[in-house]
Amino acid sequence: MVILKFDKVSKIFYSKTQQTTAIADLSFEINEGEFVAIIGPSGCGKTTILSLVCGLIEPTSGVIVRASDSELQTRQNTDNGKTGLLSALKGKLSKKKSVSDNADNSAAERGIQTDAESNAAVLQGGNTQTEVKRGSAMRLGQKRAEFNGIGYMLQRDQLFEWRTIEQNVRLGLEIQKKVTHENLKAANDLLKKYGLWEFRKHHPQELSGGMRQRAALIRTLATNPDLLLLDEPFSALDFQTRLEVCDDVYSIIKREKKTALLVTHDISEAISLADKVIVLTKRPATVKAIHETHMENIDTPLKRRQSPEFSAQFELLHEYLHG
Amino acid sequence: MNKNAKNFTREHLLYLKKARTRNILVHVTQVGILVLLLAIWELAAHLGWIDAFIMSCPSKIWNTLLELSAGGTLWYHAGVSTLETLAGFVIGTTMGYVAAVILWWNNFLKDVFEPYVVVLNSLPKIALGPIIIIWVGTGKAAIITMAVLISVVITTITVLNGFMETDKDKAVLLRSMGANRMQIFTKLVAPSNVPTLMATLKINVGMSWIGSIMGEYLASKEGLGYLLVYGSQVFRLDVVMTCTIVLCALAGIMYALVTMLEKIVARAFHFE
């Protein structure tokens, strides 16, 4: 199943003096269970891609299909009626989220948005009528955005120092109003499984960098997202810790059978973690090459770094990136 | 004493002892300077180096303090001023905080009101005295209004600054979880700005005292500000000095209470 699909996505930012095309005609797919890395020269719009995936900003043109969207699509097909659509919408839309980044060109975008929505309908099997309805529902609540089953892990762990580890892990559940007995139990199970149970009453500043990163990952997993987004999650750590945390995070993601998208500028990190590496051009970013690492048989990132294929792949990707 | 003390090495204990000795020395010197100054003042007045009528002297101040407090006059006026200050402090801080929340919430409003806030902040609030008296009268209301005016704008500016400087990445994290503006405020902006609020409270102790004493200067029949003005008009410099000292003590106590609150809150929120 396709978890995330970018179809000819472009994003233009406007400022008083200029307009900047951050990404142009970017297309790629991520399948369930895959670990995909995106690498590109610095300033190539990686952050823009992450914000687009999260739904924090809308594309200027093109379509982004997320797992939760297609789930909505299938649900509405099976229900085949208005009430089904409405209940699906209610379930999927979190109450309200302002997309203030969007204020710059929201009016212009609204027009394009409609195109994008109907495009999506064509792409997903042509149920144009309901798709348009969905588009309009989205527009009615202009500032409304849905939680799209994505767990975002940022560069630093971003644990809240005034919350205990346990409270930090529950943050997503609180936001999404999903603090139920079973969800809390699932979060506690994660804490137990990954060695943070004894530290649940501690505050983040009492934990080591590696443990904090693990806590951040558990917080991300607690809402049970379909796709994990990793934005250079190890860049704040020193090299030694970085290798350890990298192994740690990788094994947790694999054990939890999660799909992950890693965005990084570090070629070796990309090769050692990912099944598939997408190389971007410099701005405006578009896909330059897609590279399969074929190292599924090697179970940890550290071992992959030590494998003979590693340096050849490194050379190749380096060539793509700078050649 | 630290409960781990018995595990400390000899060198560590020595270090602690040194630190303690230094601490005691600082306090002793502080008190010493005060005593010395008072002694010189008293001596100078007695020997006729300075005019005790104009400069007053510690013994006269002490006698006035006893005299004024025996009749209850001093405590009555001090009580009035303290209540006015507290009212100005609470109302000013609350209004300023609420205004900051509104301006943080709505970027449009923030841009619209920015020049107004800047002008209000630079305006010497005492200039509004006559207007306040005409609009709200000469009673306690006028004095509290003055105290509120002086503390409210600075609160808005400080708190809004804190709000705007809240970690952007943490906000992105919350938004990626689907948080709305309300949740971003309650889960992130408000708790992470508790230290800002505490700093504002400290500023406002001073601000609201300035406001209430200013207000009492302008128009009042009670309060320490009134007593100060009265004392200077009848040339009772010992009364003026006594009031000043009581004022120092009250402001100091209020500041100490806020510092205590700050420590308690910092511990509760783990902001050490």
Coordinates of C-alpha atoms in Angstrom, one line a residue:
Chain A
M1 CA 0.0 0.0 0.0
V2 CA 1.2 3.5 -0.8
I3 CA 1.5 5.5 2.4
L4 CA 2.6 8.7 0.8
K5 CA 2.6 9.9 -2.7
F6 CA 3.9 13.2 -4.1
D7 CA 2.5 13.9 -7.6
K8 CA 4.1 16.8 -9.5
V9 CA 4.2 18.9 -6.3
S10 CA 5.5 22.4 -6.5
K11 CA 5.8 25.0 -3.8
I12 CA 6.4 28.7 -4.4
F13 CA 7.0 31.1 -1.6
Y14 CA 6.3 34.8 -2.0
S15 CA 8.0 37.7 -0.3
K16 CA 7.9 41.4 -0.9
T17 CA 10.9 41.4 -3.2
Q18 CA 10.8 38.0 -4.9
Q19 CA 9.2 34.6 -5.3
T20 CA 11.1 31.5 -4.6
T21 CA 10.3 28.1 -6.1
A22 CA 11.4 25.8 -3.3
I23 CA 10.4 22.6 -5.0
A24 CA 9.2 22.0 -8.6
D25 CA 7.4 19.0 -10.0
L26 CA 8.5 16.7 -7.2
S27 CA 7.1 13.1 -7.5
F28 CA 7.8 10.1 -5.4
E29 CA 6.1 7.3 -3.5
I30 CA 6.6 5.6 -0.2
N31 CA 5.2 2.2 0.4
E32 CA 4.1 0.7 3.6
G33 CA 7.0 -0.6 5.7
E34 CA 9.7 1.1 3.7
F35 CA 12.5 3.2 5.1
V36 CA 13.1 6.0 2.7
A37 CA 15.7 8.7 2.9
I38 CA 15.7 12.0 1.1
I39 CA 19.1 13.7 0.6
G40 CA 19.9 16.9 -1.1
P41 CA 22.3 19.8 -1.0
S42 CA 21.7 22.2 1.9
G43 CA 18.9 24.7 1.3
C44 CA 17.2 22.5 -1.3
G45 CA 13.8 22.7 0.3
K46 CA 13.9 19.6 2.6
T47 CA 12.1 21.5 5.4
T48 CA 9.5 22.5 2.8
I49 CA 8.9 18.9 1.9
L50 CA 8.5 17.9 5.6
S51 CA 6.1 20.8 6.2
L52 CA 4.1 19.7 3.1
V53 CA 4.0 16.1 4.3
C54 CA 2.7 17.2 7.7
G55 CA 0.1 19.4 6.1
L56 CA 1.5 22.5 7.8
I57 CA 1.6 24.2 4.4
E58 CA -0.3 23.4 1.2
P59 CA 1.4 22.8 -2.1
T60 CA 1.1 25.6 -4.8
S61 CA 0.3 22.9 -7.3
G62 CA 0.3 19.1 -7.5
V63 CA -1.2 16.5 -5.2
I64 CA -0.1 14.9 -2.0
V65 CA -1.9 11.7 -1.1
R66 CA -1.4 10.4 2.4
A67 CA -2.4 7.0 3.8
S68 CA -5.2 8.6 5.8
D69 CA -6.5 10.3 2.7
S70 CA -6.7 7.0 0.8
E71 CA -8.2 5.4 3.8
L72 CA -10.9 8.1 3.8
Q73 CA -11.4 7.3 0.1
T74 CA -11.9 3.6 0.7
R75 CA -14.2 4.3 3.6
Q76 CA -16.3 6.6 1.6
N77 CA -16.5 4.1 -1.2
T78 CA -17.7 1.3 1.1
D79 CA -20.2 3.5 2.9
N80 CA -21.2 5.0 -0.4
G81 CA -23.1 7.8 1.1
K82 CA -23.1 11.2 2.6
T83 CA -23.3 10.1 6.3
G84 CA -20.4 7.8 5.8
L85 CA -18.3 10.6 4.4
L86 CA -19.3 12.9 7.2
S87 CA -18.5 10.5 9.9
A88 CA -15.2 9.7 8.2
L89 CA -14.5 13.4 8.0
K90 CA -15.4 13.9 11.6
G91 CA -13.1 11.1 12.6
K92 CA -10.2 12.4 10.6
L93 CA -10.4 16.1 11.1
S94 CA -8.9 17.4 14.2
K95 CA -10.8 20.4 15.5
K96 CA -8.9 23.4 14.2
K97 CA -5.4 24.3 13.1
S98 CA -4.3 27.6 11.8
V99 CA -2.1 27.4 8.8
S100 CA -0.6 30.8 9.2
D101 CA 2.4 30.1 6.9
N102 CA -0.2 30.0 4.3
A103 CA -1.5 33.5 4.8
D104 CA 0.8 34.8 2.1
N105 CA -1.0 33.3 -0.8
S106 CA -4.0 31.6 0.5
A107 CA -6.4 33.3 -1.8
A108 CA -4.5 32.3 -4.9
E109 CA -4.0 28.9 -3.5
R110 CA -7.6 28.2 -2.9
G111 CA -8.3 28.2 -6.6
I112 CA -5.4 25.9 -7.3
Q113 CA -6.5 23.8 -4.3
T114 CA -9.7 23.0 -6.1
D115 CA -7.8 21.8 -9.1
A116 CA -5.6 19.7 -6.9
E117 CA -8.6 18.1 -5.2
S118 CA -10.3 17.2 -8.4
N119 CA -7.0 15.9 -9.7
A120 CA -6.8 13.7 -6.6
A121 CA -10.2 12.4 -7.5
V122 CA -9.1 11.4 -11.0
L123 CA -6.0 9.8 -9.6
Q124 CA -7.9 7.8 -7.0
G125 CA -10.5 6.4 -9.2
G126 CA -12.6 9.3 -10.4
N127 CA -15.3 9.8 -7.8
T128 CA -15.3 13.4 -8.7
Q129 CA -18.6 14.4 -7.1
T130 CA -17.7 13.3 -3.5
E131 CA -14.2 14.6 -3.9
V132 CA -15.4 18.1 -4.7
K133 CA -17.7 17.8 -1.7
R134 CA -14.7 16.9 0.4
G135 CA -12.8 19.8 -1.0
S136 CA -15.5 22.2 -0.1
A137 CA -15.8 20.8 3.4
M138 CA -12.1 21.4 3.8
R139 CA -12.5 25.0 2.6
L140 CA -15.5 25.7 4.8
G141 CA -13.3 25.3 7.8
Q142 CA -10.5 27.2 6.2
K143 CA -8.2 27.0 9.2
R144 CA -9.1 23.4 9.7
A145 CA -6.4 20.8 9.1
E146 CA -6.5 17.1 9.8
F147 CA -4.2 14.9 11.7
N148 CA -2.9 12.8 8.9
G149 CA -1.4 9.9 10.7
I150 CA 2.1 11.4 10.6
G151 CA 4.6 11.4 13.5
Y152 CA 7.2 14.1 13.1
M153 CA 10.6 13.8 14.8
L154 CA 12.5 17.0 14.7
Q155 CA 16.2 17.8 14.9
R156 CA 16.3 18.1 18.6
D157 CA 14.3 15.9 20.8
Q158 CA 11.9 18.8 21.7
L159 CA 10.9 17.2 24.9
F160 CA 9.0 19.7 27.2
E161 CA 11.2 20.2 30.2
W162 CA 8.2 20.9 32.5
R163 CA 6.7 17.5 31.7
T164 CA 7.9 14.2 33.0
I165 CA 8.9 11.6 30.4
E166 CA 5.5 9.9 30.8
Q167 CA 3.7 13.2 30.3
N168 CA 5.8 14.0 27.3
V169 CA 5.0 10.7 25.7
R170 CA 1.3 11.4 26.2
L171 CA 1.5 14.8 24.5
G172 CA 0.2 13.7 21.1
L173 CA -2.6 11.7 22.6
E174 CA -3.7 14.8 24.6
I175 CA -3.6 17.0 21.5
Q176 CA -5.6 14.5 19.5
K177 CA -8.0 13.9 22.5
K178 CA -7.2 10.3 22.4
V179 CA -6.3 9.8 26.1
T180 CA -8.0 6.5 26.4
H181 CA -7.2 3.6 28.7
E182 CA -5.9 1.4 25.9
N183 CA -3.8 4.2 24.3
L184 CA -2.2 5.0 27.6
K185 CA -1.5 1.3 28.1
A186 CA 0.1 1.1 24.6
A187 CA 2.3 4.2 25.5
N188 CA 3.3 2.6 28.8
D189 CA 4.1 -0.7 27.0
L190 CA 6.4 1.3 24.6
L191 CA 8.1 2.9 27.7
K192 CA 8.6 -0.6 29.2
K193 CA 9.7 -2.2 26.0
Y194 CA 12.4 0.4 25.3
G195 CA 13.8 0.8 28.8
L196 CA 12.3 4.1 29.9
W197 CA 9.7 2.8 32.3
E198 CA 11.9 3.4 35.4
F199 CA 12.5 7.0 34.1
R200 CA 8.8 7.8 33.4
K201 CA 8.6 10.1 36.4
H202 CA 11.9 11.9 35.5
H203 CA 12.2 15.1 33.7
P204 CA 14.0 15.2 30.3
Q205 CA 16.9 17.2 31.7
E206 CA 17.8 14.2 33.9
L207 CA 18.2 11.9 31.0
S208 CA 21.1 11.4 28.6
G209 CA 21.0 12.6 25.0
G210 CA 20.4 9.0 23.7
M211 CA 17.6 8.3 26.1
R212 CA 16.0 11.7 25.3
Q213 CA 16.0 10.8 21.7
R214 CA 14.4 7.4 22.5
A215 CA 11.7 9.2 24.6
A216 CA 11.1 11.5 21.6
L217 CA 10.6 8.5 19.3
I218 CA 8.2 6.9 21.8
R219 CA 6.2 10.1 22.0
T220 CA 6.0 10.0 18.2
L221 CA 5.0 6.4 18.2
A222 CA 2.3 6.9 20.9
T223 CA -0.2 8.3 18.5
N224 CA 0.3 5.3 16.3
P225 CA 1.1 7.2 13.1
D226 CA 1.2 5.5 9.6
L227 CA 4.3 7.4 8.7
L228 CA 7.3 8.6 10.7
L229 CA 9.1 11.7 9.5
L230 CA 12.6 12.1 10.7
D231 CA 14.2 15.5 10.2
E232 CA 17.9 15.0 10.8
P233 CA 17.0 13.5 14.2
F234 CA 20.6 12.8 15.1
S235 CA 22.3 16.0 14.1
A236 CA 22.3 17.5 17.6
L237 CA 24.2 14.5 19.0
D238 CA 27.9 13.9 19.1
F239 CA 29.3 11.3 16.7
Q240 CA 29.6 8.4 19.1
T241 CA 26.1 8.9 20.6
R242 CA 24.8 9.4 17.1
L243 CA 25.9 5.9 15.9
E244 CA 24.3 4.3 19.0
V245 CA 21.1 6.3 18.8
C246 CA 20.9 5.6 15.0
D247 CA 21.0 1.8 15.7
D248 CA 18.5 2.3 18.5
V249 CA 16.0 4.3 16.5
Y250 CA 16.3 2.0 13.5
S251 CA 15.7 -1.1 15.5
I252 CA 12.6 0.4 17.2
I253 CA 11.2 1.5 13.9
K254 CA 11.7 -1.9 12.4
R255 CA 10.3 -3.7 15.5
E256 CA 7.2 -1.5 15.4
K257 CA 7.0 -2.1 11.7
K258 CA 6.7 1.6 10.9
T259 CA 7.1 3.3 7.6
A260 CA 9.7 6.1 7.8
L261 CA 10.9 9.1 5.8
L262 CA 14.3 10.4 6.8
V263 CA 15.4 13.8 5.6
T264 CA 19.1 14.5 5.9
H265 CA 22.2 15.9 4.3
D266 CA 24.3 13.1 5.6
I267 CA 24.9 10.6 2.9
S268 CA 26.2 7.9 5.2
E269 CA 23.2 8.2 7.5
A270 CA 20.9 7.8 4.5
I271 CA 22.6 4.7 3.2
S272 CA 22.9 3.1 6.6
L273 CA 19.3 3.5 7.5
A274 CA 17.2 3.5 4.3
D275 CA 16.0 1.0 1.8
K276 CA 15.6 3.6 -0.8
V277 CA 17.4 7.0 -1.1
I278 CA 15.9 9.8 -3.0
V279 CA 18.5 12.3 -4.2
L280 CA 17.3 15.8 -4.8
T281 CA 18.7 18.5 -7.0
K282 CA 19.5 22.0 -5.6
R283 CA 16.7 24.5 -5.5
P284 CA 14.1 24.3 -7.0
A285 CA 14.2 20.7 -5.7
T286 CA 13.2 17.9 -7.9
V287 CA 14.2 14.2 -8.0
K288 CA 17.6 13.6 -9.4
A289 CA 17.9 9.9 -8.7
I290 CA 16.4 7.1 -6.7
H291 CA 18.8 4.7 -5.3
E292 CA 18.0 1.3 -3.8
T293 CA 20.5 0.3 -1.1
H294 CA 19.6 -3.5 -1.1
M295 CA 21.0 -4.0 2.4
E296 CA 17.9 -5.5 4.0
N297 CA 20.0 -8.6 5.0
I298 CA 22.2 -6.4 7.2
D299 CA 20.2 -5.7 10.4
T300 CA 21.8 -2.6 11.9
P301 CA 23.0 0.7 10.5
L302 CA 26.4 0.3 12.2
K303 CA 27.0 -3.0 10.4
R304 CA 25.8 -1.5 7.1
R305 CA 28.4 1.2 7.6
Q306 CA 31.0 -1.5 7.9
S307 CA 29.8 -3.5 4.9
P308 CA 31.9 -3.5 1.7
E309 CA 29.0 -2.1 -0.5
F310 CA 28.8 0.9 1.7
S311 CA 31.7 3.0 0.4
A312 CA 30.7 2.2 -3.3
Q313 CA 27.2 3.4 -2.6
F314 CA 28.6 6.4 -0.8
E315 CA 30.7 7.3 -3.8
L316 CA 27.7 6.9 -6.1
L317 CA 25.4 9.1 -4.0
H318 CA 28.2 11.7 -3.5
E319 CA 28.5 11.8 -7.3
Y320 CA 24.8 12.3 -7.7
L321 CA 24.7 15.0 -5.1
H322 CA 27.7 17.0 -6.2
G323 CA 28.2 15.9 -9.8
Chain B
M1 CA 22.8 20.7 55.7
N2 CA 23.0 18.4 52.8
K3 CA 22.1 14.9 53.8
N4 CA 25.0 13.5 51.8
A5 CA 27.4 15.5 53.9
K6 CA 28.8 12.5 55.7
N7 CA 30.0 11.1 52.3
F8 CA 31.8 14.3 51.4
T9 CA 35.6 14.3 51.3
R10 CA 37.6 16.5 53.6
E11 CA 38.5 18.9 50.8
H12 CA 34.8 19.1 49.9
L13 CA 33.8 20.0 53.4
L14 CA 36.6 22.6 53.5
Y15 CA 35.3 24.1 50.3
L16 CA 31.8 24.3 51.8
K17 CA 33.1 25.9 54.9
K18 CA 34.9 28.5 52.9
A19 CA 31.8 29.3 50.9
R20 CA 29.8 29.6 54.1
T21 CA 32.3 31.9 55.7
R22 CA 32.3 34.1 52.6
N23 CA 28.5 34.2 52.7
I24 CA 28.5 35.3 56.4
L25 CA 31.1 37.9 55.6
V26 CA 29.0 39.5 52.9
H27 CA 26.0 39.8 55.3
V28 CA 28.1 41.2 58.1
T29 CA 29.6 43.8 55.8
Q30 CA 26.1 44.7 54.5
V31 CA 24.8 45.3 58.0
G32 CA 28.1 47.0 59.0
I33 CA 27.8 49.6 56.2
L34 CA 24.3 50.4 57.3
V35 CA 25.2 50.8 61.0
L36 CA 28.3 52.9 60.1
L37 CA 26.2 55.3 57.9
L38 CA 23.6 55.6 60.6
A39 CA 26.2 56.3 63.3
I40 CA 27.9 59.0 61.1
W41 CA 24.6 60.6 60.4
E42 CA 23.6 60.6 64.1
L43 CA 27.0 61.9 65.1
A44 CA 27.0 64.6 62.5
A45 CA 23.6 65.8 63.6
H46 CA 24.6 65.9 67.3
L47 CA 27.9 67.7 66.6
G48 CA 26.1 70.3 64.5
W49 CA 27.9 69.4 61.2
I50 CA 24.5 69.1 59.6
D51 CA 21.2 70.7 60.4
A52 CA 19.1 68.1 62.1
F53 CA 16.0 70.1 61.3
I54 CA 16.6 69.7 57.5
M55 CA 18.5 66.4 57.4
S56 CA 16.8 64.7 60.4
C57 CA 18.7 62.0 62.2
P58 CA 18.3 58.3 63.0
S59 CA 17.2 58.8 66.6
K60 CA 14.6 61.4 65.6
I61 CA 13.4 59.0 62.8
W62 CA 13.2 56.2 65.4
N63 CA 11.2 58.3 67.8
T64 CA 8.8 59.4 65.0
L65 CA 8.4 55.8 63.9
L66 CA 7.4 54.8 67.5
E67 CA 5.2 57.9 67.9
L68 CA 3.4 57.4 64.5
S69 CA 2.9 53.7 65.0
A70 CA 1.7 54.0 68.6
G71 CA -1.3 56.0 67.4
G72 CA -1.8 53.6 64.5
T73 CA -1.5 56.4 62.0
L74 CA 1.5 55.0 60.2
W75 CA 0.1 51.5 59.9
Y76 CA -3.2 52.9 58.7
H77 CA -1.5 54.8 55.9
A78 CA 0.9 52.0 55.1
G79 CA -2.1 49.6 54.9
V80 CA -3.9 51.9 52.5
S81 CA -0.9 52.2 50.2
T82 CA -0.2 48.4 50.3
L83 CA -3.8 47.6 49.4
E84 CA -3.7 50.1 46.5
T85 CA -0.4 48.7 45.3
L86 CA -1.6 45.1 45.5
A87 CA -4.8 46.0 43.6
G88 CA -2.8 47.8 40.9
F89 CA -0.3 44.9 40.8
V90 CA -2.9 42.2 40.4
I91 CA -5.2 44.2 38.0
G92 CA -2.2 45.5 35.9
T93 CA -0.5 42.2 35.6
T94 CA -3.8 40.3 34.7
M95 CA -4.8 42.9 32.1
G96 CA -1.4 43.1 30.6
Y97 CA -1.2 39.3 30.4
V98 CA -4.6 39.0 28.8
A99 CA -3.7 41.7 26.3
A100 CA -0.5 39.8 25.4
V101 CA -2.5 36.6 24.9
I102 CA -4.9 38.4 22.5
L103 CA -2.0 40.0 20.5
W104 CA -0.2 36.7 20.4
W105 CA -3.4 35.0 19.2
N106 CA -4.1 37.3 16.4
N107 CA -1.2 38.5 14.2
F108 CA -3.3 41.1 12.6
L109 CA -4.2 42.7 15.9
K110 CA -0.6 42.5 16.9
D111 CA 0.5 44.5 13.8
V112 CA -2.4 46.9 14.3
F113 CA -1.7 47.7 17.9
E114 CA 2.1 47.7 17.8
P115 CA 2.5 51.5 17.4
Y116 CA -0.1 52.1 20.1
V117 CA 1.7 49.9 22.6
V118 CA 5.0 51.6 21.8
V119 CA 3.6 55.1 22.3
L120 CA 1.8 54.1 25.5
N121 CA 5.0 52.5 26.8
S122 CA 7.1 55.6 26.2
L123 CA 4.4 58.0 27.5
P124 CA 5.2 59.1 31.1
K125 CA 2.0 57.8 32.8
I126 CA 2.2 60.6 35.4
A127 CA 1.2 63.0 32.6
L128 CA -2.2 61.2 32.6
G129 CA -2.7 62.2 36.3
P130 CA -5.0 65.2 35.7
I131 CA -7.1 63.2 33.2
I132 CA -7.4 60.3 35.6
I133 CA -8.5 62.6 38.4
I134 CA -11.2 64.2 36.2
W135 CA -12.4 60.8 34.9
V136 CA -12.4 58.6 37.9
G137 CA -12.2 61.1 40.8
T138 CA -9.7 61.6 43.5
G139 CA -10.2 58.5 45.6
K140 CA -8.6 55.1 45.7
A141 CA -9.9 54.4 42.2
A142 CA -7.6 57.1 40.8
I143 CA -4.6 55.7 42.6
I144 CA -5.3 52.2 41.5
T145 CA -5.8 53.4 38.0
M146 CA -2.4 55.0 38.0
A147 CA -0.8 51.8 39.4
V148 CA -2.5 49.8 36.7
L149 CA -1.5 52.1 33.9
I150 CA 2.1 52.0 34.9
S151 CA 2.3 48.2 35.1
V152 CA -0.1 47.1 32.3
V153 CA 1.9 48.2 29.2
I154 CA 5.2 46.9 30.4
T155 CA 3.5 43.6 31.2
T156 CA 2.0 43.3 27.8
I157 CA 5.3 44.1 26.1
T158 CA 7.4 41.7 28.2
V159 CA 4.9 38.8 28.1
L160 CA 4.3 39.2 24.4
N161 CA 8.0 39.1 23.7
G162 CA 8.2 35.9 25.7
F163 CA 5.3 34.4 23.8
M164 CA 6.9 35.3 20.4
E165 CA 10.2 33.8 21.4
T166 CA 8.6 30.4 22.3
D167 CA 10.6 27.6 20.6
K168 CA 9.3 27.5 17.0
D169 CA 10.2 23.9 16.6
K170 CA 8.1 22.9 19.5
A171 CA 5.2 24.7 18.0
V172 CA 5.8 22.8 14.7
L173 CA 5.9 19.6 16.6
L174 CA 2.5 20.4 18.2
R175 CA 1.0 21.5 14.9
S176 CA 2.2 18.3 13.2
M177 CA 0.2 16.4 15.9
G178 CA -2.8 18.4 14.8
A179 CA -2.8 21.0 17.7
N180 CA -5.0 24.1 17.4
R181 CA -4.0 27.5 18.6
M182 CA -5.6 27.0 21.9
Q183 CA -3.7 23.8 22.5
I184 CA -0.5 25.4 21.4
F185 CA -1.1 28.1 24.0
T186 CA -2.1 25.8 26.9
K187 CA 0.4 23.0 26.2
L188 CA 3.4 25.1 25.1
V189 CA 3.3 28.9 25.1
A190 CA 1.8 29.4 28.6
P191 CA 3.9 26.8 30.5
S192 CA 7.2 27.7 28.7
N193 CA 6.6 31.3 29.6
V194 CA 6.1 30.9 33.3
P195 CA 9.6 32.3 33.9
T196 CA 8.7 35.3 31.8
L197 CA 5.6 35.8 33.9
M198 CA 7.7 35.6 37.1
A199 CA 10.2 38.1 35.8
T200 CA 7.2 40.4 34.9
L201 CA 5.8 40.0 38.5
K202 CA 9.2 41.2 39.8
I203 CA 9.2 44.3 37.5
N204 CA 5.6 45.0 38.5
V205 CA 6.3 45.1 42.2
G206 CA 8.3 48.2 41.6
M207 CA 6.0 49.5 38.9
S208 CA 2.8 49.3 41.0
W209 CA 4.6 51.0 44.0
I210 CA 5.6 53.8 41.7
G211 CA 2.0 54.0 40.5
S212 CA 0.3 54.1 43.9
I213 CA 2.8 56.6 45.5
M214 CA 2.6 58.9 42.4
G215 CA -1.2 58.6 42.6
E216 CA -1.2 59.6 46.2
Y217 CA 1.1 62.5 45.5
L218 CA -1.4 63.8 43.0
A219 CA -4.6 63.5 44.9
S220 CA -5.3 61.6 48.2
K221 CA -6.1 62.0 51.8
E222 CA -4.5 58.8 53.0
G223 CA -1.6 56.5 52.2
L224 CA 2.2 56.8 52.5
G225 CA 2.5 59.0 49.5
Y226 CA 0.0 61.4 51.2
L227 CA 2.0 61.3 54.4
L228 CA 5.2 62.0 52.5
V229 CA 3.8 65.1 50.9
Y230 CA 2.2 66.2 54.1
G231 CA 5.5 65.7 56.0
S232 CA 7.5 67.8 53.5
Q233 CA 4.8 70.5 53.4
V234 CA 4.9 71.0 57.2
F235 CA 8.7 70.5 57.2
R236 CA 8.6 67.4 59.3
L237 CA 11.7 65.8 57.7
D238 CA 11.6 63.0 60.3
V239 CA 8.1 62.0 59.1
V240 CA 9.3 62.0 55.4
M241 CA 12.3 59.8 56.3
T242 CA 10.2 57.5 58.4
C243 CA 7.7 57.0 55.5
T244 CA 10.5 56.4 53.1
I245 CA 12.0 53.7 55.3
V246 CA 8.6 52.0 55.8
L247 CA 8.1 52.2 52.0
C248 CA 11.5 50.5 51.5
A249 CA 10.6 47.8 53.9
L250 CA 7.1 47.1 52.3
A251 CA 8.5 47.0 48.8
G252 CA 11.3 44.8 49.9
I253 CA 8.9 42.3 51.6
M254 CA 6.7 42.2 48.5
Y255 CA 9.7 41.6 46.3
A256 CA 10.9 38.8 48.6
L257 CA 7.5 37.2 48.5
V258 CA 7.5 37.2 44.7
T259 CA 11.0 35.8 44.7
M260 CA 9.8 33.0 46.9
L261 CA 6.9 32.3 44.6
E262 CA 9.3 32.3 41.7
K263 CA 11.4 29.6 43.4
I264 CA 8.4 27.5 44.2
V265 CA 7.0 27.7 40.6
A266 CA 10.4 27.1 39.1
R267 CA 10.7 23.9 41.1
A268 CA 7.1 22.8 40.2
F269 CA 7.8 23.4 36.5
H270 CA 11.4 22.1 36.6
F271 CA 12.9 25.3 35.3
E272 CA 16.1 25.3 37.4

